CSV table of C-alpha atoms and ligand atoms in Angstrom, one decimal:
chain,number,residue,atom,x,y,z
A,326,UNK,CA,-92.9,-5.8,4.3
A,327,UNK,CA,-89.5,-4.3,3.5
A,328,UNK,CA,-88.2,-4.6,0.0
A,329,UNK,CA,-85.4,-7.1,-0.6
A,330,UNK,CA,-82.7,-5.5,-2.8
A,331,UNK,CA,-79.8,-7.1,-4.6
A,332,UNK,CA,-77.1,-5.9,-7.0
A,333,UNK,CA,-75.6,-7.8,-9.8
A,334,UNK,CA,-72.4,-6.5,-11.4
A,335,UNK,CA,-72.1,-7.6,-15.0
A,336,UNK,CA,-74.8,-8.7,-17.5
A,337,UNK,CA,-73.2,-11.7,-19.1
A,338,UNK,CA,-74.6,-15.2,-18.7
A,339,UNK,CA,-73.6,-15.4,-15.0
A,340,UNK,CA,-75.0,-12.0,-14.1
A,341,UNK,CA,-78.2,-12.2,-16.2
A,342,UNK,CA,-79.0,-15.7,-14.8
A,343,UNK,CA,-78.4,-14.5,-11.2
A,344,UNK,CA,-80.5,-11.4,-11.8
A,345,UNK,CA,-83.5,-13.3,-13.2
A,346,UNK,CA,-83.4,-15.9,-10.4
A,347,UNK,CA,-83.1,-13.3,-7.7
A,348,UNK,CA,-86.0,-11.3,-9.2
A,349,UNK,CA,-88.1,-14.5,-9.2
A,350,UNK,CA,-87.3,-14.9,-5.5
A,351,UNK,CA,-88.8,-11.4,-4.9
A,352,UNK,CA,-85.7,-9.3,-5.0
A,353,UNK,CA,-85.5,-5.9,-6.7
A,354,UNK,CA,-82.3,-6.3,-8.6
A,355,UNK,CA,-80.1,-3.5,-10.0
A,356,UNK,CA,-77.9,-5.0,-12.8
A,357,UNK,CA,-74.8,-2.8,-13.3
A,358,UNK,CA,-73.1,-3.3,-16.7
A,359,UNK,CA,-70.3,-1.1,-17.9
A,360,UNK,CA,-70.8,-2.0,-21.6
A,361,UNK,CA,-73.6,-0.5,-23.6
A,362,UNK,CA,-75.3,-3.9,-24.1
A,363,UNK,CA,-76.0,-7.0,-22.1
A,364,UNK,CA,-74.8,-10.4,-23.1
A,365,UNK,CA,-71.2,-10.4,-22.0
A,366,UNK,CA,-69.1,-12.5,-24.4
A,367,UNK,CA,-72.1,-13.6,-26.4
A,368,UNK,CA,-73.2,-10.1,-27.4
A,369,UNK,CA,-74.0,-9.6,-31.1
A,370,UNK,CA,-73.7,-6.6,-33.4
A,371,UNK,CA,-75.1,-5.8,-36.8
A,372,UNK,CA,-72.3,-5.1,-39.4
A,373,UNK,CA,-72.8,-2.4,-42.0
A,374,UNK,CA,-73.6,-5.1,-44.6
A,375,UNK,CA,-76.4,-6.5,-42.5
A,376,UNK,CA,-74.6,-9.5,-41.2
A,377,UNK,CA,-75.0,-10.4,-37.5
A,378,UNK,CA,-71.6,-10.9,-35.9
A,379,UNK,CA,-70.6,-11.9,-32.4
A,380,UNK,CA,-68.6,-9.0,-31.0
A,381,UNK,CA,-66.3,-11.1,-28.8
A,382,UNK,CA,-65.7,-14.1,-30.9
A,383,UNK,CA,-67.6,-17.3,-31.9
A,384,UNK,CA,-70.1,-18.4,-29.3
A,385,UNK,CA,-72.0,-21.7,-29.7
A,386,UNK,CA,-74.2,-23.0,-26.9
A,387,UNK,CA,-73.4,-26.6,-25.9
A,388,UNK,CA,-74.1,-28.5,-22.7
A,389,UNK,CA,-74.6,-31.7,-20.9
A,390,UNK,CA,-76.5,-29.9,-18.1
A,391,UNK,CA,-80.2,-30.3,-18.6
A,392,UNK,CA,-81.2,-28.0,-15.8
A,393,UNK,CA,-79.2,-25.2,-17.5
A,394,UNK,CA,-80.8,-26.0,-20.9
A,395,UNK,CA,-84.3,-26.0,-19.4
A,396,UNK,CA,-83.7,-22.6,-17.7
A,397,UNK,CA,-82.4,-20.9,-20.9
A,398,UNK,CA,-85.2,-22.5,-23.0
A,399,UNK,CA,-87.6,-20.3,-21.1
A,400,UNK,CA,-86.1,-17.3,-22.9
A,401,UNK,CA,-85.5,-18.5,-26.5
A,402,UNK,CA,-86.4,-20.9,-29.2
A,403,UNK,CA,-83.5,-23.0,-30.2
A,404,UNK,CA,-82.1,-24.0,-33.6
A,405,UNK,CA,-80.0,-27.3,-33.5
A,406,UNK,CA,-76.5,-26.4,-34.6
A,407,UNK,CA,-73.5,-28.8,-34.6
A,408,UNK,CA,-70.3,-26.8,-34.7
A,409,UNK,CA,-67.6,-27.9,-37.1
A,410,UNK,CA,-64.0,-26.6,-37.3
A,411,UNK,CA,-61.3,-27.1,-39.8
A,412,UNK,CA,-57.6,-26.6,-39.2
A,413,UNK,CA,-55.1,-25.3,-41.8
A,414,UNK,CA,-52.4,-28.0,-41.5
A,415,UNK,CA,-49.6,-28.4,-44.0
A,416,UNK,CA,-51.6,-26.8,-46.7
A,417,UNK,CA,-54.7,-28.9,-46.2
A,418,UNK,CA,-58.0,-28.1,-44.4
A,419,UNK,CA,-58.5,-31.0,-42.0
A,420,UNK,CA,-61.2,-31.6,-39.3
A,421,UNK,CA,-60.4,-30.4,-35.8
A,422,UNK,CA,-60.7,-32.2,-33.4
A,423,UNK,CA,-58.2,-34.2,-35.3
A,424,UNK,CA,-59.9,-37.4,-36.5
A,425,UNK,CA,-59.6,-40.3,-38.9
A,426,UNK,CA,-60.4,-38.0,-41.8
A,427,UNK,CA,-57.6,-35.7,-40.7
A,428,UNK,CA,-55.2,-38.6,-40.8
A,429,UNK,CA,-56.3,-39.6,-44.3
A,430,UNK,CA,-55.8,-36.1,-45.5
A,431,UNK,CA,-52.3,-35.7,-44.1
A,432,UNK,CA,-50.7,-39.2,-44.4
A,433,UNK,CA,-50.1,-41.4,-47.4
A,434,UNK,CA,-52.7,-44.2,-47.7
A,435,UNK,CA,-50.6,-47.1,-46.3
A,436,UNK,CA,-49.4,-45.0,-43.3
A,437,UNK,CA,-52.9,-43.7,-42.7
A,438,UNK,CA,-54.3,-47.2,-42.6
A,439,UNK,CA,-51.6,-48.3,-40.1
A,440,UNK,CA,-52.3,-45.3,-37.9
A,441,UNK,CA,-56.0,-45.9,-37.8
A,442,UNK,CA,-55.7,-49.6,-37.1
A,443,UNK,CA,-53.3,-48.9,-34.2
A,444,UNK,CA,-55.8,-46.4,-32.8
A,445,UNK,CA,-58.7,-48.9,-33.2
A,446,UNK,CA,-56.7,-51.5,-31.3
A,447,UNK,CA,-56.5,-49.3,-28.2
A,448,UNK,CA,-59.7,-47.2,-28.3
A,449,UNK,CA,-63.4,-47.8,-28.9
A,450,UNK,CA,-65.0,-46.2,-32.0
A,451,UNK,CA,-65.4,-42.4,-31.7
A,452,UNK,CA,-63.6,-42.3,-28.3
A,453,UNK,CA,-61.9,-39.0,-27.6
A,454,UNK,CA,-58.3,-39.0,-26.1
A,455,UNK,CA,-56.2,-36.0,-25.0
A,456,UNK,CA,-53.2,-35.4,-27.3
A,457,UNK,CA,-50.9,-35.5,-24.2
A,458,UNK,CA,-52.1,-39.1,-23.5
A,459,UNK,CA,-51.3,-40.2,-27.1
A,460,UNK,CA,-47.8,-38.7,-26.7
A,461,UNK,CA,-47.0,-41.0,-23.8
A,462,UNK,CA,-48.8,-44.1,-25.2
A,463,UNK,CA,-47.1,-47.5,-25.1
A,464,UNK,CA,-47.7,-48.0,-28.8
A,465,UNK,CA,-45.1,-46.4,-31.0
A,466,UNK,CA,-47.6,-45.7,-33.8
A,467,UNK,CA,-50.1,-44.0,-31.4
A,468,UNK,CA,-47.2,-42.0,-29.8
A,469,UNK,CA,-46.0,-41.0,-33.3
A,470,UNK,CA,-49.5,-39.7,-34.1
A,471,UNK,CA,-49.7,-37.8,-30.8
A,472,UNK,CA,-46.4,-36.1,-31.5
A,473,UNK,CA,-47.6,-35.2,-35.0
A,474,UNK,CA,-50.8,-33.6,-33.7
A,475,UNK,CA,-48.9,-31.7,-31.0
A,476,UNK,CA,-46.5,-30.4,-33.6
A,477,UNK,CA,-49.0,-29.4,-36.3
A,478,UNK,CA,-52.2,-28.7,-34.4
A,479,UNK,CA,-51.3,-27.6,-30.9
A,480,UNK,CA,-47.8,-26.1,-30.7
A,481,UNK,CA,-48.1,-22.9,-32.6
A,482,UNK,CA,-51.8,-22.3,-31.9
A,483,UNK,CA,-51.2,-22.7,-28.2
A,484,UNK,CA,-48.1,-20.5,-28.3
A,485,UNK,CA,-50.2,-17.7,-30.0
A,486,UNK,CA,-53.2,-18.2,-27.8
A,487,UNK,CA,-51.5,-18.2,-24.4
A,488,UNK,CA,-48.1,-16.6,-25.2
A,489,UNK,CA,-46.3,-19.6,-23.6
A,490,UNK,CA,-45.3,-23.0,-24.9
A,491,UNK,CA,-47.9,-25.9,-24.5
A,492,UNK,CA,-45.9,-27.6,-21.7
A,493,UNK,CA,-46.6,-24.5,-19.5
A,494,UNK,CA,-50.3,-24.5,-20.3
A,495,UNK,CA,-52.6,-26.2,-17.9
A,496,UNK,CA,-53.3,-29.7,-19.1
A,497,UNK,CA,-57.1,-29.2,-18.9
A,498,UNK,CA,-56.9,-26.5,-21.5
A,499,UNK,CA,-55.3,-28.8,-24.2
A,500,UNK,CA,-57.7,-31.6,-23.1
A,501,UNK,CA,-60.6,-29.5,-24.4
A,502,UNK,CA,-59.7,-30.4,-27.9
A,503,UNK,CA,-59.0,-34.2,-27.9
A,504,UNK,CA,-58.2,-36.5,-30.8
A,505,UNK,CA,-61.3,-38.5,-32.1
A,506,UNK,CA,-60.9,-42.2,-32.9
A,507,UNK,CA,-63.3,-42.2,-35.8
A,508,UNK,CA,-65.0,-39.9,-38.3
A,509,UNK,CA,-67.1,-37.9,-35.9
A,510,UNK,CA,-66.3,-34.3,-36.7
A,511,UNK,CA,-68.3,-32.1,-34.3
A,512,UNK,CA,-66.1,-29.7,-32.3
A,513,UNK,CA,-68.1,-30.4,-29.1
A,514,UNK,CA,-69.1,-33.7,-27.7
A,515,UNK,CA,-72.1,-32.5,-25.7
A,516,UNK,CA,-75.6,-34.0,-26.4
A,517,UNK,CA,-77.1,-30.5,-26.5
A,518,UNK,CA,-75.7,-28.2,-29.2
A,519,UNK,CA,-77.9,-25.2,-30.1
A,520,UNK,CA,-78.1,-21.6,-31.2
A,521,UNK,CA,-80.9,-19.3,-30.1
A,522,UNK,CA,-83.1,-18.7,-33.3
A,523,UNK,CA,-83.3,-15.0,-32.7
A,524,UNK,CA,-79.7,-14.7,-31.4
A,525,UNK,CA,-78.2,-14.2,-28.0
A,526,UNK,CA,-79.2,-10.5,-27.7
A,527,UNK,CA,-82.9,-11.5,-27.9
A,528,UNK,CA,-82.3,-14.3,-25.3
A,529,UNK,CA,-80.8,-11.7,-22.9
A,530,UNK,CA,-83.6,-9.2,-23.5
A,531,UNK,CA,-86.1,-11.9,-22.6
A,532,UNK,CA,-84.1,-13.1,-19.6
A,533,UNK,CA,-83.8,-9.5,-18.2
A,534,UNK,CA,-87.4,-8.5,-18.9
A,535,UNK,CA,-88.9,-8.8,-15.4
A,536,UNK,CA,-90.5,-6.1,-13.2
A,537,UNK,CA,-88.0,-6.8,-10.5
A,538,UNK,CA,-84.9,-6.1,-12.7
A,539,UNK,CA,-83.5,-2.7,-13.5
A,540,UNK,CA,-80.7,-2.9,-16.1
A,541,UNK,CA,-78.2,0.0,-16.0
A,542,UNK,CA,-76.0,0.0,-19.1
A,543,UNK,CA,-72.9,2.0,-20.0
A,544,UNK,CA,-72.3,2.4,-16.3
A,545,UNK,CA,-69.8,5.0,-15.3
A,546,UNK,CA,-67.0,3.9,-13.0
A,547,UNK,CA,-68.2,6.2,-10.2
A,548,UNK,CA,-71.7,4.5,-10.3
A,549,UNK,CA,-70.3,1.1,-9.6
A,550,UNK,CA,-70.0,-0.6,-6.2
A,551,UNK,CA,-67.1,0.4,-3.8
A,552,UNK,CA,-65.6,-1.5,-0.9
A,553,UNK,CA,-65.3,0.1,2.5
A,554,UNK,CA,-62.3,-1.8,3.8
A,555,UNK,CA,-62.4,-0.4,7.3
A,556,UNK,CA,-66.0,-1.6,8.0
A,557,UNK,CA,-65.9,-4.6,5.6
A,558,UNK,CA,-69.0,-3.4,3.7
A,559,UNK,CA,-70.2,-2.5,0.2
A,560,UNK,CA,-71.0,1.0,-0.7
A,561,UNK,CA,-73.2,1.9,-3.6
A,562,UNK,CA,-73.9,5.5,-4.6
A,563,UNK,CA,-72.5,6.8,-1.3
A,564,UNK,CA,-74.6,4.5,1.0
A,565,UNK,CA,-73.9,1.1,2.6
A,566,UNK,CA,-75.5,-1.8,0.8
A,567,UNK,CA,-76.0,-5.0,2.8
A,568,UNK,CA,-78.2,-7.0,0.4
A,569,UNK,CA,-76.7,-9.8,-1.8
A,570,UNK,CA,-74.2,-8.5,-4.4
A,571,UNK,CA,-73.4,-10.9,-7.3
A,572,UNK,CA,-70.1,-9.8,-8.8
A,573,UNK,CA,-69.1,-11.2,-12.2
A,574,UNK,CA,-66.2,-9.0,-13.2
A,575,UNK,CA,-62.4,-9.4,-12.6
A,576,UNK,CA,-61.8,-9.9,-8.9
A,577,UNK,CA,-58.4,-8.2,-8.8
A,578,UNK,CA,-60.0,-5.0,-10.2
A,579,UNK,CA,-62.5,-5.0,-7.3
A,580,UNK,CA,-59.6,-4.8,-4.9
A,581,UNK,CA,-57.6,-2.3,-6.9
A,582,UNK,CA,-55.1,-5.0,-7.9
A,583,UNK,CA,-53.5,-4.7,-4.5
A,584,UNK,CA,-51.7,-8.0,-4.7
A,585,UNK,CA,-50.7,-7.6,-8.3
A,586,UNK,CA,-52.6,-8.0,-11.5
A,587,UNK,CA,-54.3,-11.4,-12.0
A,588,UNK,CA,-53.5,-12.5,-15.6
A,589,UNK,CA,-56.3,-12.7,-18.0
A,590,UNK,CA,-55.5,-13.4,-21.7
A,591,UNK,CA,-57.1,-10.9,-23.9
A,592,UNK,CA,-58.0,-11.0,-27.6
A,593,UNK,CA,-57.9,-8.3,-30.3
A,594,UNK,CA,-60.8,-8.9,-32.6
A,595,UNK,CA,-60.5,-7.8,-36.3
A,596,UNK,CA,-63.7,-7.9,-38.4
A,597,UNK,CA,-63.8,-7.9,-42.2
A,598,UNK,CA,-67.0,-7.5,-44.2
A,599,UNK,CA,-66.9,-9.1,-47.6
A,600,UNK,CA,-69.2,-9.0,-50.7
A,601,UNK,CA,-69.2,-12.9,-50.9
A,602,UNK,CA,-71.8,-15.6,-50.5
A,603,UNK,CA,-69.2,-17.7,-48.6
A,604,UNK,CA,-65.6,-17.0,-47.5
A,605,UNK,CA,-64.5,-20.4,-46.1
A,606,UNK,CA,-65.9,-24.0,-46.0
A,607,UNK,CA,-66.5,-24.1,-42.3
A,608,UNK,CA,-67.8,-21.8,-39.6
A,609,UNK,CA,-64.4,-21.7,-38.0
A,610,UNK,CA,-61.0,-22.4,-39.5
A,611,UNK,CA,-58.1,-22.7,-37.0
A,612,UNK,CA,-54.6,-21.6,-38.0
A,613,UNK,CA,-52.1,-23.6,-35.9
A,614,UNK,CA,-49.2,-22.2,-37.9
A,615,UNK,CA,-47.3,-19.0,-38.4
A,616,UNK,CA,-50.1,-16.6,-39.0
A,617,UNK,CA,-50.5,-14.2,-36.1
A,618,UNK,CA,-54.2,-14.9,-35.7
A,619,UNK,CA,-55.5,-18.2,-34.2
A,620,UNK,CA,-58.7,-18.6,-36.1
A,621,UNK,CA,-61.1,-17.1,-38.6
A,622,UNK,CA,-64.8,-17.3,-37.9
A,623,UNK,CA,-67.5,-16.7,-40.6
A,624,UNK,CA,-70.6,-15.8,-38.6
A,625,UNK,CA,-73.3,-16.7,-41.1
A,626,UNK,CA,-72.3,-20.3,-40.7
A,627,UNK,CA,-72.9,-20.1,-36.9
A,628,UNK,CA,-76.0,-18.0,-36.8
A,629,UNK,CA,-77.7,-19.6,-39.9
A,630,UNK,CA,-78.3,-16.1,-41.4
A,631,UNK,CA,-79.2,-16.3,-45.1
A,632,UNK,CA,-77.7,-13.4,-47.0
A,633,UNK,CA,-76.6,-13.5,-50.6
A,634,UNK,CA,-73.4,-11.6,-51.6
A,635,UNK,CA,-72.5,-10.6,-48.0
A,636,UNK,CA,-70.5,-12.1,-45.3
A,637,UNK,CA,-68.4,-11.1,-42.3
A,638,UNK,CA,-65.3,-12.8,-40.9
A,639,UNK,CA,-63.4,-12.3,-37.7
A,640,UNK,CA,-59.7,-12.9,-37.0
A,641,UNK,CA,-58.6,-13.3,-33.4
A,642,UNK,CA,-55.2,-12.0,-32.2
A,643,UNK,CA,-54.5,-13.1,-28.6
A,644,UNK,CA,-52.7,-10.5,-26.5
A,645,UNK,CA,-51.8,-9.6,-22.9
A,646,UNK,CA,-52.7,-6.0,-23.6
A,647,UNK,CA,-54.9,-4.1,-21.1
A,648,UNK,CA,-56.4,-2.2,-24.0
A,649,UNK,CA,-58.5,-5.3,-24.9
A,650,UNK,CA,-61.2,-7.1,-23.0
A,651,UNK,CA,-60.1,-9.9,-20.6
A,652,UNK,CA,-61.2,-13.1,-22.2
A,653,UNK,CA,-59.4,-16.1,-20.6
A,654,UNK,CA,-58.2,-16.8,-17.1
A,655,UNK,CA,-54.7,-18.2,-17.3
A,656,UNK,CA,-54.8,-21.3,-15.1
A,657,UNK,CA,-51.6,-22.3,-13.3
A,658,UNK,CA,-50.7,-22.9,-9.7
A,659,UNK,CA,-49.2,-19.4,-9.2
A,660,UNK,CA,-52.2,-17.7,-10.6
A,661,UNK,CA,-54.6,-19.9,-8.6
A,662,UNK,CA,-52.6,-19.0,-5.5
A,663,UNK,CA,-52.9,-15.3,-6.3
A,664,UNK,CA,-56.6,-15.7,-7.0
A,665,UNK,CA,-57.0,-17.5,-3.6
A,666,UNK,CA,-55.3,-14.5,-2.0
A,667,UNK,CA,-57.9,-12.2,-3.5
A,668,UNK,CA,-60.8,-14.5,-2.5
A,669,UNK,CA,-59.5,-14.6,1.1
A,670,UNK,CA,-59.6,-10.8,1.2
A,671,UNK,CA,-63.1,-10.9,-0.2
A,672,UNK,CA,-64.3,-12.9,2.8
A,673,UNK,CA,-64.3,-9.5,4.6
A,674,UNK,CA,-67.3,-8.6,2.5
A,675,UNK,CA,-69.7,-11.5,3.3
A,676,UNK,CA,-72.6,-10.2,1.1
A,677,UNK,CA,-70.5,-10.4,-2.1
A,678,UNK,CA,-70.7,-13.6,-4.1
A,679,UNK,CA,-68.1,-14.1,-6.9
A,680,UNK,CA,-69.7,-15.7,-9.9
A,681,UNK,CA,-68.8,-16.5,-13.5
A,682,UNK,CA,-65.7,-16.9,-15.7
A,683,UNK,CA,-63.9,-13.7,-14.7
A,684,UNK,CA,-64.9,-13.5,-11.0
A,685,UNK,CA,-64.2,-17.2,-10.3
A,686,UNK,CA,-61.2,-17.3,-12.6
A,687,UNK,CA,-62.4,-20.5,-14.3
A,688,UNK,CA,-62.3,-21.4,-18.0
A,689,UNK,CA,-66.1,-21.7,-18.0
A,690,UNK,CA,-68.2,-22.2,-21.1
A,691,UNK,CA,-71.5,-20.3,-21.2
A,692,UNK,CA,-73.5,-23.2,-19.6
A,693,UNK,CA,-71.0,-23.5,-16.7
A,694,UNK,CA,-71.4,-19.7,-16.0
A,695,UNK,CA,-75.2,-20.2,-15.9
A,696,UNK,CA,-74.9,-23.3,-13.7
A,697,UNK,CA,-72.6,-21.4,-11.3
A,698,UNK,CA,-75.2,-18.6,-11.0
A,699,UNK,CA,-78.0,-21.1,-10.5
A,700,UNK,CA,-76.0,-22.7,-7.6
A,701,UNK,CA,-75.1,-19.4,-6.1
A,702,UNK,CA,-78.6,-17.9,-6.1
A,703,UNK,CA,-80.0,-21.2,-4.7
A,704,UNK,CA,-78.0,-20.5,-1.6
A,705,UNK,CA,-79.5,-17.0,-1.1
A,706,UNK,CA,-82.8,-16.7,0.8
B,1487,FAD,P1,-68.9,-12.4,-19.3
B,1487,FAD,O1,-69.7,-12.9,-20.5
B,1487,FAD,O2,-67.5,-12.0,-19.6
B,1487,FAD,O3,-69.7,-11.2,-18.7
B,1487,FAD,C1,-69.2,-10.4,-17.7
B,1487,FAD,C2,-69.9,-9.1,-17.9
B,1487,FAD,O4,-69.6,-8.2,-16.7
B,1487,FAD,C3,-69.4,-8.3,-19.1
B,1487,FAD,O5,-70.5,-7.8,-19.8
B,1487,FAD,C4,-68.6,-7.1,-18.5
B,1487,FAD,O6,-68.7,-6.0,-19.3
B,1487,FAD,C5,-69.2,-6.9,-17.2
B,1487,FAD,N1,-68.4,-6.3,-16.2
B,1487,FAD,C6,-67.2,-6.8,-15.8
B,1487,FAD,N2,-66.7,-6.0,-14.8
B,1487,FAD,C7,-67.6,-5.1,-14.5
B,1487,FAD,C8,-67.7,-4.0,-13.6
B,1487,FAD,N3,-66.7,-3.7,-12.7
B,1487,FAD,N4,-68.8,-3.2,-13.6
B,1487,FAD,C9,-69.8,-3.5,-14.5
B,1487,FAD,N5,-69.8,-4.5,-15.4
B,1487,FAD,C10,-68.7,-5.3,-15.4
B,1487,FAD,N6,-68.6,-20.5,-24.3
B,1487,FAD,C11,-69.4,-21.4,-24.9
B,1487,FAD,O7,-70.2,-22.0,-24.2
B,1487,FAD,N7,-69.4,-21.7,-26.2
B,1487,FAD,C12,-68.6,-21.0,-27.1
B,1487,FAD,O8,-68.5,-21.3,-28.3
B,1487,FAD,C13,-67.7,-20.0,-26.5
B,1487,FAD,N8,-66.8,-19.4,-27.3
B,1487,FAD,C14,-66.0,-18.4,-26.7
B,1487,FAD,C15,-65.1,-17.7,-27.6
B,1487,FAD,C16,-64.3,-16.7,-27.0
B,1487,FAD,C17,-63.4,-15.9,-27.9
B,1487,FAD,C18,-64.3,-16.5,-25.6
B,1487,FAD,C19,-63.3,-15.5,-25.0
B,1487,FAD,C20,-65.1,-17.2,-24.8
B,1487,FAD,C21,-66.0,-18.2,-25.3
B,1487,FAD,N9,-66.9,-18.9,-24.5
B,1487,FAD,C22,-67.7,-19.8,-25.1
B,1487,FAD,C23,-66.9,-18.6,-23.1
B,1487,FAD,C24,-68.0,-17.6,-22.7
B,1487,FAD,O9,-67.7,-16.4,-23.3
B,1487,FAD,C25,-68.1,-17.5,-21.2
B,1487,FAD,O10,-68.4,-18.7,-20.7
B,1487,FAD,C26,-69.2,-16.6,-20.8
B,1487,FAD,O11,-69.1,-15.3,-21.4
B,1487,FAD,C27,-69.1,-16.4,-19.3
B,1487,FAD,O12,-70.2,-15.5,-18.8
B,1487,FAD,P2,-69.9,-14.5,-17.6
B,1487,FAD,O13,-71.2,-13.9,-17.3
B,1487,FAD,O14,-69.2,-15.3,-16.5
B,1487,FAD,O15,-68.8,-13.5,-18.1
B,1488,UDP,N1,-55.9,-25.7,-29.4
B,1488,UDP,C1,-54.9,-25.8,-30.3
B,1488,UDP,N2,-55.1,-25.9,-31.7
B,1488,UDP,C2,-56.4,-25.9,-32.1
B,1488,UDP,C3,-57.5,-25.8,-31.2
B,1488,UDP,C4,-57.2,-25.7,-29.9
B,1488,UDP,O1,-53.7,-25.8,-29.9
B,1488,UDP,O2,-56.6,-26.0,-33.4
B,1488,UDP,C5,-55.6,-25.6,-28.0
B,1488,UDP,C6,-55.2,-24.2,-27.6
B,1488,UDP,O3,-54.3,-24.2,-26.6
B,1488,UDP,C7,-56.6,-23.7,-27.1
B,1488,UDP,C8,-57.1,-24.9,-26.4
B,1488,UDP,O4,-56.7,-26.0,-27.2
B,1488,UDP,O5,-56.4,-22.6,-26.2
B,1488,UDP,C9,-58.6,-25.0,-26.2
B,1488,UDP,O6,-59.2,-24.7,-27.4
B,1488,UDP,P1,-60.7,-24.2,-27.5
B,1488,UDP,O7,-61.1,-24.3,-28.9
B,1488,UDP,O8,-61.5,-24.9,-26.5
B,1488,UDP,O9,-60.6,-22.7,-27.0
B,1488,UDP,P2,-61.7,-21.5,-27.0
B,1488,UDP,O10,-62.8,-21.9,-27.9
B,1488,UDP,O11,-62.1,-21.4,-25.6
B,1488,UDP,O12,-60.9,-20.3,-27.5
């Protein structure tokens, strides 16, 4: 019987999931990763002071998708972790998503009571409403609160994060962080919110440990896949490759940016190690104001690591610069049209499947990248 071979480009959540599932279908899978470690955005590093930090920003696993959770649970033991975020607003640290406690901290008592009772009139307890919906609400009180939240929580953060004003940012992006009509203060609303006990690196090591998987790290450019445009086929190490190829990198790069660069917002990450038990009162503090960074993460408070007298914090500076890793697809109709142009061109290579946050140009969370890979591999024999 001939050996079935597959290639997976990229060893983040999408790539590692695809590789594992293909290997379990009997494929011999080469996973080609240009970084020196697997894990994609969730990869961890050990700081000189012994603190585990996430190299590409705070990553907390959360999902509604039980199939994804069951799949990942094969590779780790979980620790329940509800993520909480504070925002530095007018000199106070208030819960984000903005909730009743945030109102109480920022408005005088009488006004705060009036705002909360207006919200209670229109929304069930703990409902979550997009800030843009509040801003166009029929109630003047609700509208006023919406405008306040836009001004003090979204405006400057969004301008820093995306380099454009909020009215040019796709609505779905702002809807990720709604206003909460009660005191619930978890950042995410998903029923499953967890961190892997031994970290994401261990989760990836377990997922990729399979006799059918060969992981190639720190891959040189010349060892990656190539496209033979004339014959519409994939070349790998000088020979045609006609098995399934799951590609999880930037799609424009695969086609030499021939239709122009597809915009991905990047982030410059600045770490600081400190001889402190604790730096800030929450795992993440957002700075929706004039600081150049968007947020500060203190990793111990996400990973649960116990370490006296040592901590590590990360400041995130969004940028367009090519010198930093692409992190966020920039959703808008023009970019979607450009992306579609690239995917039409990719139809010439029928054995390539685009999968994951970069390749599908979707603002996926980790669980959605896993779900996409599960779907895509299910369609491969
Ligand atoms: P990636 O993780 O980006 O992996 C792609 C991999 O492919 C990378 O390792 C890359 O080096 C490699 N690669 C790319 N091109 C090539 C090539 N040509 N050759 C070889 N290798 C290549 N999600 C959550 O669920 N919870 C969170 O709390 C969360 N926080 C986030 C915070 C930040 C700052 C960012 C940017 C994202 C966050 N996410 C979070 C989203 C999460 O990072 C993504 O959903 C997830 O990483 C997507 O996995 P992926 O495999 O599609 O892509
Ligand atoms: N956002 C904001 N202020 C905040 C938090 C979020 O303006 O305090 C906006 C901002 O535009 C951001 C978007 O909401 O890009 C989505 O936030 P999320 O925390 O989901 O972003 P991520 O964790 O993916 O960086």
